[in-house]
XYZ file of C-alpha atoms in Angstrom:
527
model
C 94.704 187.153 258.192
C 97.922 189.030 258.834
C 98.384 187.342 262.192
C 97.719 183.886 260.753
C 100.272 184.260 257.968
C 102.794 185.841 260.301
C 102.750 182.662 262.407
C 104.408 180.747 259.559
C 106.181 183.417 257.489
C 109.349 185.135 258.599
C 108.848 187.813 255.941
C 105.378 188.720 257.259
C 106.681 188.765 260.803
C 109.336 191.305 259.813
C 106.820 193.442 257.904
C 104.208 193.518 260.667
C 106.845 194.021 263.282
C 107.966 197.230 261.534
C 104.380 198.456 261.060
C 103.465 197.722 264.713
C 106.348 199.911 265.898
C 104.902 202.656 263.711
C 101.528 202.465 265.510
C 98.825 201.451 262.951
C 98.440 197.967 261.424
C 94.887 198.253 260.160
C 95.815 200.156 257.022
C 98.828 197.984 256.136
C 98.871 196.994 252.460
C 101.404 194.498 251.108
C 102.022 193.995 247.374
C 104.153 191.186 245.963
C 104.862 191.761 242.277
C 107.253 188.841 241.905
C 105.579 186.140 243.966
C 106.634 182.691 242.596
C 103.800 181.174 240.595
C 101.644 184.273 240.901
C 98.141 183.805 242.321
C 98.428 180.012 242.268
C 101.545 180.062 244.424
C 100.039 182.597 246.831
C 96.889 180.516 247.198
C 98.978 177.421 247.973
C 100.814 179.334 250.689
C 97.535 180.623 252.208
C 96.028 177.135 252.233
C 99.033 175.922 254.226
C 98.659 178.725 256.773
C 94.871 178.391 257.217
C 95.118 174.595 257.585
C 97.289 174.988 260.663
C 100.527 174.260 258.823
C 99.371 171.216 256.873
C 98.769 170.744 253.167
C 98.943 168.049 250.528
C 102.442 168.161 249.021
C 102.679 166.159 245.778
C 104.751 166.281 242.573
C 102.209 168.538 240.878
C 102.627 171.359 243.438
C 105.969 170.597 245.094
C 108.056 173.059 243.069
C 105.486 175.806 243.547
C 105.221 175.166 247.292
C 109.009 175.157 247.708
C 109.422 178.466 245.850
C 106.582 180.071 247.865
C 108.111 178.831 251.132
C 111.503 180.271 250.238
C 109.995 183.590 249.171
C 107.928 183.969 252.346
C 110.786 182.709 254.572
C 108.623 179.928 256.018
C 111.504 178.320 257.857
C 110.523 178.535 261.509
C 108.083 175.952 262.805
C 105.318 177.006 265.177
C 104.001 173.491 265.719
C 105.089 170.030 264.741
C 105.586 169.677 261.000
C 104.605 173.271 260.300
C 107.816 174.170 258.472
C 106.733 174.290 254.811
C 110.265 174.679 253.474
C 111.433 171.639 255.385
C 108.487 169.576 254.150
C 109.191 170.422 250.501
C 112.880 169.644 250.830
C 112.011 166.274 252.308
C 109.686 165.550 249.386
C 112.432 166.438 246.899
C 114.547 163.689 248.401
C 111.990 161.191 247.085
C 112.114 162.212 243.417
C 113.848 158.955 242.483
C 110.598 157.150 243.289
C 108.353 159.441 241.246
C 106.570 158.383 238.102
C 108.009 159.579 234.774
C 105.011 161.851 234.250
C 105.518 163.438 237.683
C 109.117 164.252 236.813
C 107.970 165.965 233.638
C 105.382 167.996 235.576
C 108.069 169.129 238.022
C 110.398 170.094 235.180
C 107.632 172.032 233.487
C 106.927 173.917 236.728
C 110.614 174.792 237.113
C 110.573 176.224 233.617
C 107.300 178.120 234.027
C 108.387 179.700 237.307
C 111.725 180.649 235.772
C 113.977 178.344 237.776
C 116.508 177.823 234.999
C 119.710 179.022 236.597
C 122.704 176.759 237.038
C 122.478 177.129 240.821
C 118.854 176.007 241.215
C 118.885 172.909 243.455
C 115.372 171.806 242.522
C 116.127 171.958 238.822
C 119.300 169.946 239.312
C 117.403 167.284 241.241
C 114.678 167.051 238.588
C 117.190 166.790 235.755
C 119.249 164.234 237.619
C 116.163 162.113 238.235
C 115.144 162.334 234.559
C 118.605 161.262 233.401
C 118.695 158.465 235.940
C 115.361 157.222 234.628
C 116.667 157.324 231.042
C 119.753 155.359 232.057
C 117.538 152.680 233.590
C 115.254 152.690 230.569
C 118.163 152.240 228.166
C 119.245 149.154 230.087
C 115.764 147.676 230.455
C 113.928 145.515 227.969
C 110.917 147.817 227.988
C 111.182 151.310 226.498
C 109.105 152.697 229.370
C 110.372 152.759 232.976
C 108.614 150.487 235.450
C 107.845 153.460 237.652
C 105.611 155.161 235.095
C 102.267 156.267 236.435
C 99.070 155.005 234.746
C 97.289 158.276 235.493
C 99.675 160.638 233.668
C 96.936 162.019 231.456
C 98.715 165.316 230.911
C 101.557 163.666 228.997
C 101.639 161.410 226.017
C 103.616 158.467 227.337
C 102.402 156.181 230.099
C 102.726 152.499 230.819
C 99.250 151.371 229.907
C 99.267 148.811 227.133
C 97.887 151.188 224.507
C 100.600 153.816 225.070
C 103.317 151.171 225.214
C 102.254 149.824 221.849
C 102.265 153.359 220.467
C 105.818 153.860 221.736
C 107.027 150.651 220.164
C 105.365 151.566 216.892
C 106.544 155.167 216.574
C 109.912 155.159 218.314
C 112.755 152.785 218.859
C 113.526 151.609 222.374
C 116.212 154.249 222.771
C 114.133 157.227 221.600
C 110.739 156.761 223.278
C 111.250 159.853 225.442
C 112.021 162.383 222.681
C 108.574 163.930 222.347
C 108.052 164.067 226.117
C 110.902 166.591 226.453
C 110.117 168.836 223.484
C 108.451 171.350 225.817
C 111.807 172.235 227.428
C 113.572 175.506 226.626
C 116.820 175.416 224.609
C 118.745 176.223 227.814
C 117.280 173.221 229.643
C 117.775 170.926 226.641
C 121.452 171.896 226.477
C 121.803 171.395 230.230
C 120.071 168.015 229.974
C 122.163 166.908 226.972
C 125.454 167.858 228.620
C 124.445 166.001 231.773
C 123.683 162.972 229.591
C 127.147 163.204 228.082
C 128.703 163.270 231.539
C 126.666 160.181 232.467
C 128.001 158.348 229.381
C 124.674 157.879 227.614
C 124.794 156.844 223.965
C 126.000 159.923 222.092
C 124.257 158.892 218.899
C 120.943 158.898 220.767
C 121.734 162.303 222.307
C 122.474 163.697 218.839
C 119.206 162.308 217.502
C 117.338 163.867 220.420
C 118.642 167.424 219.920
C 118.028 167.155 216.171
C 114.487 165.898 216.850
C 114.011 168.847 219.210
C 115.335 171.239 216.544
C 112.953 169.903 213.906
C 109.967 170.007 216.258
C 110.576 173.538 217.537
C 112.142 175.502 214.678
C 109.048 175.430 212.475
C 106.985 177.353 215.060
C 109.726 179.458 216.646
C 110.535 183.121 216.195
C 113.819 184.164 214.586
C 115.520 184.703 217.966
C 114.234 181.356 219.257
C 115.495 179.618 216.111
C 118.910 181.180 216.630
C 119.055 179.994 220.251
C 117.938 176.482 219.261
C 120.549 176.160 216.505
C 123.323 177.496 218.742
C 122.307 174.921 221.367
C 122.384 172.107 218.801
C 125.861 173.186 217.647
C 127.228 173.460 221.192
C 125.904 170.021 222.163
C 127.452 168.372 219.090
C 130.723 170.219 219.641
C 131.040 168.565 223.065
C 130.538 165.083 221.615
C 133.038 162.609 220.302
C 133.218 163.676 216.651
C 133.178 160.061 215.501
C 129.557 159.953 216.686
C 128.555 162.964 214.569
C 128.063 162.345 210.867
C 129.136 164.768 208.168
C 125.588 164.668 206.764
C 124.238 165.853 210.122
C 126.653 168.778 210.257
C 125.801 169.979 206.758
C 122.115 169.691 207.637
C 122.708 172.033 210.573
C 124.709 174.346 208.309
C 121.789 174.711 205.883
C 119.558 175.900 208.713
C 122.115 178.482 209.857
C 122.305 180.174 206.450
C 119.211 182.282 207.175
C 120.104 182.949 210.817
C 122.579 185.376 212.334
C 124.102 182.931 214.816
C 127.034 183.929 217.009
C 130.559 183.873 215.628
C 131.585 181.350 218.279
C 128.881 178.869 217.241
C 129.655 179.369 213.553
C 133.362 178.677 214.157
C 132.509 175.523 216.091
C 130.319 174.242 213.264
C 132.904 175.032 210.576
C 135.655 173.345 212.582
C 133.534 170.213 212.986
C 132.791 170.118 209.253
C 136.440 170.793 208.398
C 137.605 167.843 210.481
C 135.345 165.550 208.399
C 135.804 167.216 205.022
C 136.987 163.975 203.413
C 133.475 162.580 203.969
C 131.717 165.486 202.247
C 130.280 165.484 198.736
C 130.355 168.149 196.044
C 126.695 169.007 196.686
C 127.546 169.687 200.340
C 130.099 172.333 199.348
C 127.888 174.162 196.860
C 126.593 176.639 199.414
C 125.186 179.877 197.944
C 127.085 183.055 198.735
C 125.768 185.328 201.501
C 123.710 188.340 200.586
C 125.835 191.115 199.117
C 128.560 188.820 197.719
C 128.767 188.599 193.936
C 130.168 185.060 193.776
C 127.707 182.327 192.918
C 128.956 180.035 195.694
C 130.463 180.761 199.091
C 134.151 180.231 198.297
C 135.280 181.779 201.579
C 133.313 179.145 203.491
C 135.075 176.305 201.656
C 138.444 177.956 202.289
C 137.623 178.023 206.011
C 136.673 174.331 205.840
C 140.062 173.575 204.262
C 141.870 175.631 206.874
C 140.111 173.714 209.659
C 140.872 170.382 207.967
C 144.579 171.172 207.635
C 144.792 172.542 211.167
C 143.196 169.516 212.830
C 144.243 166.741 210.457
C 147.404 167.955 208.738
C 149.868 166.031 210.892
C 147.908 162.781 210.688
C 147.530 163.101 206.931
C 151.301 163.252 206.491
C 151.476 159.763 207.944
C 148.340 158.482 206.201
C 147.608 160.665 203.152
C 144.417 158.864 202.114
C 142.130 161.469 203.693
C 144.182 164.298 202.201
C 143.898 162.821 198.709
C 140.113 162.478 199.120
C 139.871 166.143 200.023
C 142.069 167.082 197.050
C 139.754 165.177 194.701
C 136.749 166.936 196.225
C 138.403 170.352 195.944
C 139.268 169.775 192.271
C 135.612 168.926 191.576
C 134.540 172.065 193.425
C 136.999 174.271 191.524
C 135.755 172.883 188.214
C 132.185 173.634 189.314
C 132.848 177.269 190.256
C 135.302 178.016 187.416
C 132.578 179.238 185.000
C 131.463 181.906 187.497
C 132.294 185.223 185.758
C 132.343 187.052 189.112
C 134.952 184.802 190.697
C 138.159 186.779 191.243
C 141.545 185.297 190.275
C 142.751 185.622 193.873
C 139.937 183.389 195.145
C 140.459 180.847 192.377
C 144.183 180.677 193.102
C 143.557 180.462 196.871
C 141.502 177.312 196.308
C 143.988 175.849 193.842
C 146.917 176.281 196.239
C 145.120 175.594 199.548
C 146.347 171.997 199.765
C 149.985 170.854 199.821
C 151.528 169.373 196.678
C 151.566 165.794 197.984
C 147.760 165.810 198.200
C 147.513 165.374 194.409
C 148.997 162.542 192.384
C 147.868 164.269 189.205
C 147.152 167.891 188.349
C 145.078 167.088 185.265
C 141.721 167.949 186.885
C 143.060 171.236 188.193
C 144.466 172.040 184.740
C 141.067 171.461 183.126
C 139.436 173.699 185.745
C 141.992 176.415 184.964
C 141.248 175.988 181.278
C 137.558 176.651 181.942
C 138.327 179.624 184.154
C 140.668 181.261 181.620
C 138.140 180.748 178.875
C 135.394 182.491 180.865
C 137.778 185.217 182.065
C 139.370 185.951 178.706
C 140.025 189.562 179.684
C 142.690 188.712 182.263
C 146.094 190.257 181.689
C 149.244 188.171 181.170
C 150.396 188.720 184.745
C 147.109 187.432 186.187
C 147.148 184.372 183.948
C 150.723 183.622 184.985
C 149.734 183.939 188.630
C 146.892 181.464 188.187
C 149.249 178.980 186.547
C 151.353 179.038 189.711
C 148.882 176.488 191.058
C 150.071 173.828 188.581
C 152.815 171.299 189.110
C 153.885 170.451 185.549
C 155.729 167.346 186.664
C 152.360 165.855 187.693
C 150.601 166.572 184.404
C 149.990 163.642 182.104
C 151.378 163.584 178.580
C 147.855 164.176 177.236
C 147.391 167.232 179.449
C 150.775 168.616 178.400
C 149.866 168.042 174.758
C 146.629 169.954 175.253
C 148.389 172.749 177.133
C 151.023 173.172 174.375
C 148.232 173.998 171.914
C 146.140 176.029 174.372
C 146.295 179.713 173.482
C 144.428 180.675 176.652
C 147.510 179.853 178.736
C 150.659 181.988 178.761
C 153.384 180.852 176.347
C 155.778 180.195 179.221
C 153.357 177.636 180.643
C 153.373 175.661 177.411
C 157.170 175.665 177.268
C 157.489 174.596 180.880
C 155.026 171.740 180.380
C 157.135 170.405 177.493
C 160.331 170.798 179.505
C 158.837 168.783 182.358
C 157.893 166.024 179.893
C 161.412 166.030 178.478
C 162.810 165.786 182.006
C 160.586 162.802 182.785
C 161.706 161.094 179.565
C 165.335 161.624 180.488
C 164.610 160.043 183.823
C 163.015 157.032 182.169
C 165.798 156.629 179.615
C 168.800 157.162 181.866
C 167.396 156.344 185.290
C 168.502 159.725 186.732
C 166.467 162.113 188.841
C 164.552 164.873 187.114
C 166.577 168.068 186.987
C 163.957 170.352 185.556
C 163.930 173.754 187.182
C 160.149 173.943 186.804
C 159.140 171.080 189.079
C 157.052 172.973 191.589
C 155.411 175.798 189.697
C 155.848 178.139 186.752
C 156.420 181.063 189.122
C 160.120 180.242 189.131
C 160.385 181.107 185.434
C 160.608 184.824 186.182
C 163.796 184.240 188.170
C 165.447 181.900 185.666
C 167.779 184.544 184.251
C 168.916 185.623 187.742
C 169.914 182.221 189.068
C 172.674 181.489 186.576
C 172.888 178.655 184.106
C 170.543 175.668 184.370
C 170.609 172.612 182.160
C 171.791 173.626 178.755
C 168.777 172.297 176.889
C 166.290 173.905 179.319
C 168.090 177.248 179.158
C 168.099 177.184 175.362
C 164.388 176.516 175.219
C 163.525 179.294 177.675
C 165.798 181.847 175.999
C 164.574 180.847 172.594
C 160.939 181.125 173.676
C 161.603 184.651 174.816
C 162.596 185.680 171.287
C 159.258 184.787 169.764
C 157.186 187.773 168.807
C 154.817 185.993 166.500
C 152.282 183.639 168.123
C 152.045 181.521 164.977
C 155.783 180.881 164.924
C 155.711 179.991 168.608
C 152.845 177.587 168.066
C 154.662 175.889 165.186
C 157.818 175.582 167.241
C 155.960 174.070 170.198
C 154.214 171.571 167.954
C 157.579 170.472 166.623
C 158.864 169.962 170.151
C 155.705 168.102 171.021
C 156.177 165.551 168.231
C 159.761 164.989 169.277
C 158.632 164.307 172.837
C 156.085 161.780 171.598
C 158.766 160.101 169.458
C 161.035 159.778 172.482
C 158.213 158.220 174.501
C 157.652 155.587 171.828
C 161.358 154.741 171.722
C 161.447 154.489 175.499
C 158.508 152.086 175.624
C 160.045 149.962 172.876
C 163.384 149.804 174.681
C 161.757 148.752 177.943
C 159.770 145.937 176.346
C 162.765 144.592 174.447
C 165.140 144.795 177.386
C 162.701 142.810 179.516
C 162.705 139.904 177.048
C 166.406 139.405 176.368
C 168.810 137.659 178.713
C 171.224 139.416 181.047
C 174.186 138.548 178.883
C 172.735 140.505 175.974
C 171.377 143.457 177.959
C 174.631 145.436 178.025
C 175.379 145.045 174.317
C 171.811 145.787 173.287
C 171.714 148.717 175.654
C 174.876 150.160 174.129
C 173.486 149.908 170.617
C 170.306 151.683 171.615
C 172.239 154.309 173.521
C 174.418 155.077 170.502
C 171.311 155.858 168.473
C 169.717 158.132 171.067
C 171.865 161.274 170.628
C 170.687 161.581 167.037
C 167.074 161.581 168.194
C 167.529 163.779 171.201
C 169.927 166.327 169.738
């Protein structure tokens, strides 16, 4: 036996050559613990040697025979055609003519033997043939390649009429092959998907395939296998054109990751993809429960990371076309209102959400004001400094008259906030009446109120109101004073509307005289 194998195996020749020089070959014992394919591979190699260097090489044993030939160094030929390695390499050159089922068998053998490295030539050839077959199938009228074998009993899909009808019934023409490839490992699926992307296959179909694979495998996988599958799905989608990946798909992947400890790299990729499409998300998408050990009801930090990714990837484009930014602002205001009643939500997190987007993202701050109202009501124990800090998220110039009216009577807000809201309304009225830009010093936020005394004199009326408000010690007196100011603001608004309607009706020749008469009466009302 030793002599027969040594005729075809370089490894055996080396082993017996060393033992012969030692003197005794009868007691030689050779153990191979890592023989490719185990007993089946060894038997295939023996059959080749005992048949005088001939054996039936077919797709079902080609991978096994090639690995055995490489392991045993069966490179030298004793007779014609006796080089097993050369025979297998020649057969691999014909993979383009194999049936679909034969390709799957070869892929399965590569996986079972452990040939999953990036440098494995056989694996590359099998994958390339599979992708080439899928390219042809996507261009053909039939969902099954013409080279399918009718005797592929080990696999579900064949080209007999019964199987073809089953394919047409259960899968579309572009997805007939999904279930055939579910047996692959996550590594091979990722390798296959990336090769498909390089071959310009339909990215929507590729996305559907990896999601189908995820659904089919996750339910029966261990925790580590689930983690590897999800990381593969994320990596494949990250390499796609993001216009081919829906926001719904990404949030579906996110829900699966909540119970898995996936790598930080994969998590960042997923969050960046979601952030770039945040304008397509819904409120339900953002209501993700907080991780274990966090007291907040919802994962606020996750939403903040979404916003950071959105601004990083889309900020420049949104300056030119602010539609997407405004959609995100609307969504964020809904989210803030939803989480505001959470008693465990810290003021710093609430304010971080309120100020995450630039001012131009919102045309109105009414929704944010109502969310703040809810938050301050639930967190009634906040000190004056904390309440003032929260109010820094408001732009009083973008509050409606109704919101300002409500704020002026709202005891949950600091008194300075009420005064500043009324000042902003007065400034807007002056702008309407006189056609001059607003000169209120409280345009951006109430935070500037603390520096009002240090910056010198502002508008006389604004300064008087701020200084006067600082003298109030009694909340009831302050409330009465603010109500009086509120009615005067409403009276000015009525006069302004009346002036505008009348001035639009009269002729140009009477506009100046009428305008002068109205103007003479205004100081009495506004004094």
